[in-house]
mmCIF file of C-alpha atoms in Angstrom:
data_model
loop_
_atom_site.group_PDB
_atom_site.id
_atom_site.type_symbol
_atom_site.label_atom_id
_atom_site.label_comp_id
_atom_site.label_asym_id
_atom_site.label_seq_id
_atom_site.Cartn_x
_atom_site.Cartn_y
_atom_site.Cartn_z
ATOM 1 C CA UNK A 26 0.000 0.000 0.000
ATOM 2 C CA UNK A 27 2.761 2.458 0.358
ATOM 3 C CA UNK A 28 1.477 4.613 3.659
ATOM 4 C CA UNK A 29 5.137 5.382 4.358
ATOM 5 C CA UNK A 30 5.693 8.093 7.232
ATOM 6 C CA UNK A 31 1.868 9.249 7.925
ATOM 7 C CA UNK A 32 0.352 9.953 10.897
ATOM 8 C CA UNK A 33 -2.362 7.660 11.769
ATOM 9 C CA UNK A 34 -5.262 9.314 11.223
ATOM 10 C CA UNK A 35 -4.216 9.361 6.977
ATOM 11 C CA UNK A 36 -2.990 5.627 7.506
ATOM 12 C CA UNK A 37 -6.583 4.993 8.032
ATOM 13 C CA UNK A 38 -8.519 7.214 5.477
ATOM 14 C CA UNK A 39 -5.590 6.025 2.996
ATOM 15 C CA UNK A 40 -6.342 2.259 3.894
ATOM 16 C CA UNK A 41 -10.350 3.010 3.897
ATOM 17 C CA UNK A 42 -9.490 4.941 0.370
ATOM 18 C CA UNK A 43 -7.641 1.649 -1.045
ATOM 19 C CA UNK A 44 -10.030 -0.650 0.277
ATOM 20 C CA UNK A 45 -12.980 1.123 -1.568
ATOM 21 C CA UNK A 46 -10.906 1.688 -4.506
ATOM 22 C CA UNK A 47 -10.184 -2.186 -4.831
ATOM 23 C CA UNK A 48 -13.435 -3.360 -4.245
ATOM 24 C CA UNK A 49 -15.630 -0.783 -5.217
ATOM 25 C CA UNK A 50 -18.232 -1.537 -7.860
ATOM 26 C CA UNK A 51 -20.763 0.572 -9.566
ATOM 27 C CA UNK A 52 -23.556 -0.519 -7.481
ATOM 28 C CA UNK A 53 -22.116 1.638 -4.096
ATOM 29 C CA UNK A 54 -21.651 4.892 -5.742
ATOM 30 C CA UNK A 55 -25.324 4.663 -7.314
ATOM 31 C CA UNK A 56 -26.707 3.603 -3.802
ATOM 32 C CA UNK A 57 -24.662 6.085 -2.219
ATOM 33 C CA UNK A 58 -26.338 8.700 -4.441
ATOM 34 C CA UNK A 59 -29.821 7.622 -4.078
ATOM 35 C CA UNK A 60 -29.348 7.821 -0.453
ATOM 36 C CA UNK A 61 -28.318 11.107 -0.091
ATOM 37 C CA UNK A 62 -31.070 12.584 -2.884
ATOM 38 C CA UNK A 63 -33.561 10.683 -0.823
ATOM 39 C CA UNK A 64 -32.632 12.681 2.099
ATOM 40 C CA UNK A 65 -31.406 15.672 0.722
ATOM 41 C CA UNK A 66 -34.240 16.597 -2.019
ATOM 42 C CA UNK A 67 -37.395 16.114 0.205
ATOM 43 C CA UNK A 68 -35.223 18.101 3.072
ATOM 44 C CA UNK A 69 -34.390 21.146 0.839
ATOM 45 C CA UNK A 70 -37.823 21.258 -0.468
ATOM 46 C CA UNK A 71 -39.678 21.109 3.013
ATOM 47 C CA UNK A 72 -37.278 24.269 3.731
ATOM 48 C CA UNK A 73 -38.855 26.291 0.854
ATOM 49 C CA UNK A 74 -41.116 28.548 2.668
ATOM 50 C CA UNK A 75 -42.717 30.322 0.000
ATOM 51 C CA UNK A 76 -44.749 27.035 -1.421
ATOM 52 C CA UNK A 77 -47.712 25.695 -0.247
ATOM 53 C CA UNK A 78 -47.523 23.314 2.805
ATOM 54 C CA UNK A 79 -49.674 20.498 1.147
ATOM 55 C CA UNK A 80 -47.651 20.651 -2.102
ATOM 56 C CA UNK A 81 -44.320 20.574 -0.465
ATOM 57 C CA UNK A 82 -45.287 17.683 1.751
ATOM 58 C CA UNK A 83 -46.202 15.975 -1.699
ATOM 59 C CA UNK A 84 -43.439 16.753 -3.326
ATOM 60 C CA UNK A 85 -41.245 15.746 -0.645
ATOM 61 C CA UNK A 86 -42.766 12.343 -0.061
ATOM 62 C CA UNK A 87 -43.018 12.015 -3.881
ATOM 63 C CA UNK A 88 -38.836 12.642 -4.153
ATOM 64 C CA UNK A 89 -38.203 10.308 -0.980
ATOM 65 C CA UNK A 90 -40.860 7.467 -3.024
ATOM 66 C CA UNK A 91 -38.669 8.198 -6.030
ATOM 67 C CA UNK A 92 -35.028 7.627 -4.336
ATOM 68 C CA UNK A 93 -36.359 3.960 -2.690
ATOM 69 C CA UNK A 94 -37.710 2.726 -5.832
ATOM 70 C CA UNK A 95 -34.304 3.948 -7.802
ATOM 71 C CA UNK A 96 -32.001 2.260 -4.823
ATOM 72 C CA UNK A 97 -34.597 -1.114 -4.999
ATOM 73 C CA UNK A 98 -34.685 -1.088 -8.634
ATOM 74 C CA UNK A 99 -30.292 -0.977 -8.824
ATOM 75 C CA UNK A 100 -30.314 -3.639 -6.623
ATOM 76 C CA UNK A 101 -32.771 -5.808 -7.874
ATOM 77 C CA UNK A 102 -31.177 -5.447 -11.092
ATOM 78 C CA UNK A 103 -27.363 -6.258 -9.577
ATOM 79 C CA UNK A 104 -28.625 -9.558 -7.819
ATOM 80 C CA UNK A 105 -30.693 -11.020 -10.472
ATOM 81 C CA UNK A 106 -28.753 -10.144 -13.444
ATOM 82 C CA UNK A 107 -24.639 -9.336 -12.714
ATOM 83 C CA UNK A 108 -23.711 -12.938 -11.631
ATOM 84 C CA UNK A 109 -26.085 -15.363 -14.679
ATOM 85 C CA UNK A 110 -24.702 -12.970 -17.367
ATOM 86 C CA UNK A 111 -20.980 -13.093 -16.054
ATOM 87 C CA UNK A 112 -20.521 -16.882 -15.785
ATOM 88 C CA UNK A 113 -22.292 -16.998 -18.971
ATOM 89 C CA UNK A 114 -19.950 -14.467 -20.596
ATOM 90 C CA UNK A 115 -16.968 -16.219 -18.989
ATOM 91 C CA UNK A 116 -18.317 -19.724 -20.428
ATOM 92 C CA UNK A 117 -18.797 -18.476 -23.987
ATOM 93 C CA UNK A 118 -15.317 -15.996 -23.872
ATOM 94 C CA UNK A 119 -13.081 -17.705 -21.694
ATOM 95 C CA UNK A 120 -12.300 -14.376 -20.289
ATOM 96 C CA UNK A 121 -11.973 -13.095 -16.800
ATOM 97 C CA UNK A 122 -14.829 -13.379 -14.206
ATOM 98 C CA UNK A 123 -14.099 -10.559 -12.424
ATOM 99 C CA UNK A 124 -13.437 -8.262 -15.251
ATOM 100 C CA UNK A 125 -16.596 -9.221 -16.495
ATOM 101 C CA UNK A 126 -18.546 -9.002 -13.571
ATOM 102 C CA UNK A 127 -17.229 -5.196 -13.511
ATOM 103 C CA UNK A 128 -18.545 -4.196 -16.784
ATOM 104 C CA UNK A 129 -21.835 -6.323 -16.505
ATOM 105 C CA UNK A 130 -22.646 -4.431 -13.092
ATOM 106 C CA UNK A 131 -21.453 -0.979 -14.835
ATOM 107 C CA UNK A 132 -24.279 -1.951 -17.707
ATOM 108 C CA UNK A 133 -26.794 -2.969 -14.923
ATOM 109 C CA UNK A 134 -26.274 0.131 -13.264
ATOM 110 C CA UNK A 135 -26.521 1.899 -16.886
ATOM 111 C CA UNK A 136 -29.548 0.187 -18.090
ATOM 112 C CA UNK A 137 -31.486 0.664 -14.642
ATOM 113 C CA UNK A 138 -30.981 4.344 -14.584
ATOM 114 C CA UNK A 139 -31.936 4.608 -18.627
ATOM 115 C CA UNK A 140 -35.046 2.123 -18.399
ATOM 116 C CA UNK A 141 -35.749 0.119 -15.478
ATOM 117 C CA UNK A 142 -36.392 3.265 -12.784
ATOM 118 C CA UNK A 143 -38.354 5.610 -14.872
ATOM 119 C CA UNK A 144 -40.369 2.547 -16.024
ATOM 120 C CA UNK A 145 -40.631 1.526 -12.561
ATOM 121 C CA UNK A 146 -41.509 4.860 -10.999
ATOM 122 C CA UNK A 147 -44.172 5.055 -13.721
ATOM 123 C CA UNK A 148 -45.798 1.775 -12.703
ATOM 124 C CA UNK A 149 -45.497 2.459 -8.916
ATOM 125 C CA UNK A 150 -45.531 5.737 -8.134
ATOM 126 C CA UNK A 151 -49.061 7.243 -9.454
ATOM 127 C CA UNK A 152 -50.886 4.140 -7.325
ATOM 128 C CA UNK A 153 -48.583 5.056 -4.256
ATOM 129 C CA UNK A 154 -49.157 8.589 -4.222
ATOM 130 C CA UNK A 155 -53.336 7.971 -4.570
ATOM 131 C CA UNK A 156 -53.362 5.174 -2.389
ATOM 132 C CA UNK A 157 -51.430 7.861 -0.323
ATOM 133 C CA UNK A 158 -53.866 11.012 -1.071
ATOM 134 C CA UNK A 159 -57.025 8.985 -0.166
ATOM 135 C CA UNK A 160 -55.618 8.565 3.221
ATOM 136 C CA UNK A 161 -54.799 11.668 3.800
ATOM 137 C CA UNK A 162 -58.176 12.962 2.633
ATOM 138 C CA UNK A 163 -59.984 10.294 4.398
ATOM 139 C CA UNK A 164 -58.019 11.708 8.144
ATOM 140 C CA UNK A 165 -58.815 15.299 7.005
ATOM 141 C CA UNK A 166 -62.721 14.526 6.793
ATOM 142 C CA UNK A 167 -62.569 12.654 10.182
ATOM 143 C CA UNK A 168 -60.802 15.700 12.201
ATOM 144 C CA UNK A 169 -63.568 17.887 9.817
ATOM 145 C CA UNK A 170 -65.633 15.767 11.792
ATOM 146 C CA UNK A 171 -65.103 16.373 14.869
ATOM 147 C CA UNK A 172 -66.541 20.442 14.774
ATOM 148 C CA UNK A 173 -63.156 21.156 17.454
ATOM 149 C CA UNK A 174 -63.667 24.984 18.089
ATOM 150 C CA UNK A 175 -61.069 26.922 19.636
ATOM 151 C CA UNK A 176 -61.935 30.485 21.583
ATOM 152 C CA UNK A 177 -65.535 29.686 20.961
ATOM 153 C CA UNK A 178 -67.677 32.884 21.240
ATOM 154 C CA UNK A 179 -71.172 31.881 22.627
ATOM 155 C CA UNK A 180 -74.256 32.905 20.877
ATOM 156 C CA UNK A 181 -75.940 35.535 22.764
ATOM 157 C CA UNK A 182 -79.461 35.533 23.220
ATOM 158 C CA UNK A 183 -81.707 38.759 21.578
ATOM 159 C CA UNK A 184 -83.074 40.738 24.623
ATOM 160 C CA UNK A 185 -86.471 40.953 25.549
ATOM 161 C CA UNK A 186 -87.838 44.192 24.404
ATOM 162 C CA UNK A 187 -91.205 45.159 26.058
ATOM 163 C CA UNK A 188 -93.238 47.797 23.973
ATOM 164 C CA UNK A 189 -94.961 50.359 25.487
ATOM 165 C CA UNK A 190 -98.204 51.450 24.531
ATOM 166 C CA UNK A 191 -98.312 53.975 21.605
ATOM 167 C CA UNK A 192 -101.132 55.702 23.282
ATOM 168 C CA UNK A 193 -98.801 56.799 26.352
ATOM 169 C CA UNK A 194 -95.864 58.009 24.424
ATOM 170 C CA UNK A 195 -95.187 61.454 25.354
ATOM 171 C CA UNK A 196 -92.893 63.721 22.813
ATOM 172 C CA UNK A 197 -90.348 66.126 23.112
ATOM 173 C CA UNK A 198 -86.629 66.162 23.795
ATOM 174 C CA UNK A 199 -86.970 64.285 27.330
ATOM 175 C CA UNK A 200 -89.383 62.146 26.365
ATOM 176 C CA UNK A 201 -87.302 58.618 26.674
ATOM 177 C CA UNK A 202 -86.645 60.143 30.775
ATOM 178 C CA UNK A 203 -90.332 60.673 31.308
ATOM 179 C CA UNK A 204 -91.014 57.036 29.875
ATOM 180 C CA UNK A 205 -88.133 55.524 32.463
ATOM 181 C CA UNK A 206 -89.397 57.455 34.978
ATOM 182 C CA UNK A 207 -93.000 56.106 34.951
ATOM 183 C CA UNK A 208 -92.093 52.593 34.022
ATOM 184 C CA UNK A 209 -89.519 52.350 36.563
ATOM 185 C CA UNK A 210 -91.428 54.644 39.432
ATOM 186 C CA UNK A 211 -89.074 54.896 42.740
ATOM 187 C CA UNK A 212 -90.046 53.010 45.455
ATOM 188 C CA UNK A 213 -90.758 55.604 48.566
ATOM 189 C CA UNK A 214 -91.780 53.067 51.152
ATOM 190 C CA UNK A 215 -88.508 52.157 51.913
ATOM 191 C CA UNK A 216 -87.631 52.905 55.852
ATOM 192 C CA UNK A 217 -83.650 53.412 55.383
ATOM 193 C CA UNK A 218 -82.413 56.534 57.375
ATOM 194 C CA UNK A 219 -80.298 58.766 56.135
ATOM 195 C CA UNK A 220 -78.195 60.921 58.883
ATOM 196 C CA UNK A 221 -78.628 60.762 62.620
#
């Protein structure tokens, strides 16, 4: 490996940097990237605070639902097809397995990105995201349901109003006193003293 004189701190990223650089294949740096989209889109578009908070929870969940079926679709793709098409290139070449498991997970990776995830997110994602929507709805109808009021004002009744006869309605500028003053007559037999 050649480390020579480094502290030990670089010995170790050096020997983590060889290690990934001998057996690296095509299929870590795509799931590696899928991972951090996954997180990084729907994050960065929860932050915009300008949209709409319905839409940017949709298109949030919709980039996260995008990013798993990408990362299930490379590695579907790696298992089932990288190792029967490399012994059977090997078989009909004579060539080296290894080599030509390299290139044959290189053209997985390839043809999964080109065809298999946008065919895939086609297929799943539209069903997902209704499936998805009709849940939603169906929990916004029940909490509609519930009629929850916050700082509830209560109705207030209409007063009484008592009409007075038209016939005893006298006129003038002090007329509404006069009309108090005989509907609501002081009561004089009252024995409280006033004074010594």
């Amino acid at each position: 490996m050649g480390a020579g004189n480094l502290n030990p701190i670089l010995k170790k990223i050096a020997k983590a940097a060889y290690n990934l650089g001998d057996h690296n294949d095509p299929l870590n740096a795509v799931l590696a990237i899928a991972i951090f989209k996954g997180i990084n889109r729907p994050l960065f578009t929860m932050m915009d605070k300008e949209s709409d908070p319905k839409t940017k929870r949709y298109a949030a969940f919709r980039e996260g639902l995008t990013e798993v079926v990408a990362a299930s679709t490379y590695i579907i793709t790696n298992k089932t097809l990288v190792k029967p098409i490399s012994k059977y290139l090997e078989k009909k070449t004579g060539g080296s397995l290894g080599k030509i498991t390299h290139g044959i997970e290189f053209l997985g990776v390839c043809l999964s990105a080109v065809f298999l995830i946008p065919l895939a997110c086609n297929l799943l994602l539209n069903p997902i995201m209704k499936g998805v929507s009709k849940l939603t709805h169906k929990k916004e109808q029940e909490t509609k349901g519930l009629d929850i009021k916050e700082n509830v004002v209560p109705t207030l009744s209409k007063p009484i109003v008592q009409h007075l006869p038209a016939t005893n309605v006298p006129k003038g500028p002090n007329s509404l006193v006069v009309v108090l003053q005989n509907k609501y007559a002081a009561n004089n037999g009252g024995n409280m003293k006033v004074g010594a």
